[in-house]
């Protein structure tokens, strides 16, 4: 309260006093003193009350400010806004390892019946696979304490998404496949440390790099042959979406490597429904592996379950046995390099050959090794790597022969590798035409005229 207001008050009080004075004309000193005493008490009380009011209003103000900044207020604000907003909620969930749609939905307080319904449907339609680090979009509606699903959207691979929408009490499930355009691209690089790193640097997708390594696997040993400064080039298909983002890759049409001072170029060629890679002379890149890497032998035990001749119990025989007299030469069933040439477990004297990134062959029970056969040596198909014997766990002279595909033993007698032949006649003519077309396109894509 301002000073002006206080003096107004005093004036009006004096005015009242004057009126009192006028009313009670007869005054004595005692009465006058009493009057003054009341005035003084009233004045003191007044000051006290005014201060008190001031103090309370200040306190209230500061309390309100701290209230605005408090969590309590934020909670209330959220509560108010939540009540003002619709019952619909939108969530984006980032998929973790081992998540399933069922498990994700459980996190959003969704009715069990709805979760089961959706989970059953997507499993039936084979749309239930979700992958870590992809995003699931969920829209829910709150109804009586639980959430109902309005829509659900998630990708199942690079180009396919699943969209689930509520339709009354049912759900419509739709698969959306991105419309992709195919384009062809040529990328090349000089190898610095290794093929993989240099290919990544050139912008080549990992699956194309792996395919590239597979194509050259019979020709190039990527650990030993590559020198700094070697080169490669790859011409392949990419699938792009409307934003020019590469969503998938197609096949390699042409690939070349400049290694050991030689250039090796390989062309994709399809004839008679068989597709493969061939060099400029029409020679297939895939060199077949021999089914019987030994001459004049008899197949004595095939791949499969059998009673083990020494151990006596039934055991999967993971190779093929060829009975032959001790000393019969054993050939490398394909070109490659020696992984191992030494005694190995029950195999006795043992040789294994790595042919490419996929195939390894192994030979056991040898009486001795071929001349010059030791770890790391490169061998050509047909080279003598050892001689039949009965070393290790063996009942008589025979060759135990194994073919390993990606580290897994397979039945060598059922091996279906393309013949590794040179294209001839009609196939060769078609190849020449296709090869020229590829060369023209390649020059175009490289920017040559
Ligand atoms: Zn065997």
Coordinates of N, CA, C and O and ligand atoms in Angstrom, one line a residue, residues 306 317 319-321 365 398-401, ligand 1:
X306 N 26.6 -96.4 -41.9 CA 27.1 -97.7 -42.0 C 27.7 -98.2 -40.7 O 27.9 -97.3 -39.8
X317 N 29.2 -92.4 -42.5 CA 30.4 -92.3 -43.2 C 30.4 -91.1 -44.1 O 29.6 -91.0 -45.1
X319 N 32.4 -89.9 -46.3 CA 33.2 -89.8 -47.4 C 32.9 -91.0 -48.3 O 32.0 -91.7 -48.1
X320 N 33.8 -91.2 -49.3 CA 33.6 -92.4 -50.2 C 34.9 -93.2 -50.2 O 36.0 -92.6 -50.2
X321 N 34.8 -94.5 -50.0 CA 36.0 -95.3 -50.0 C 36.2 -96.0 -51.3 O 35.3 -96.5 -51.9
X365 N 44.3 -92.1 -45.4 CA 44.9 -93.4 -45.2 C 46.1 -93.6 -46.2 O 46.4 -94.8 -46.5
X398 N 42.9 -98.6 -48.9 CA 41.9 -97.9 -49.6 C 42.1 -96.4 -49.5 O 42.8 -95.9 -48.7
X399 N 41.4 -95.7 -50.5 CA 41.4 -94.2 -50.4 C 40.1 -93.8 -49.8 O 39.0 -94.2 -50.2
X400 N 40.2 -93.0 -48.7 CA 39.0 -92.3 -48.2 C 39.0 -90.9 -48.7 O 39.9 -90.1 -48.5
X401 N 37.9 -90.6 -49.5 CA 37.9 -89.4 -50.3 C 36.7 -88.5 -49.8 O 35.6 -89.1 -49.7
Ligands
LIG1 ZN1 36.2 -93.8 -45.5

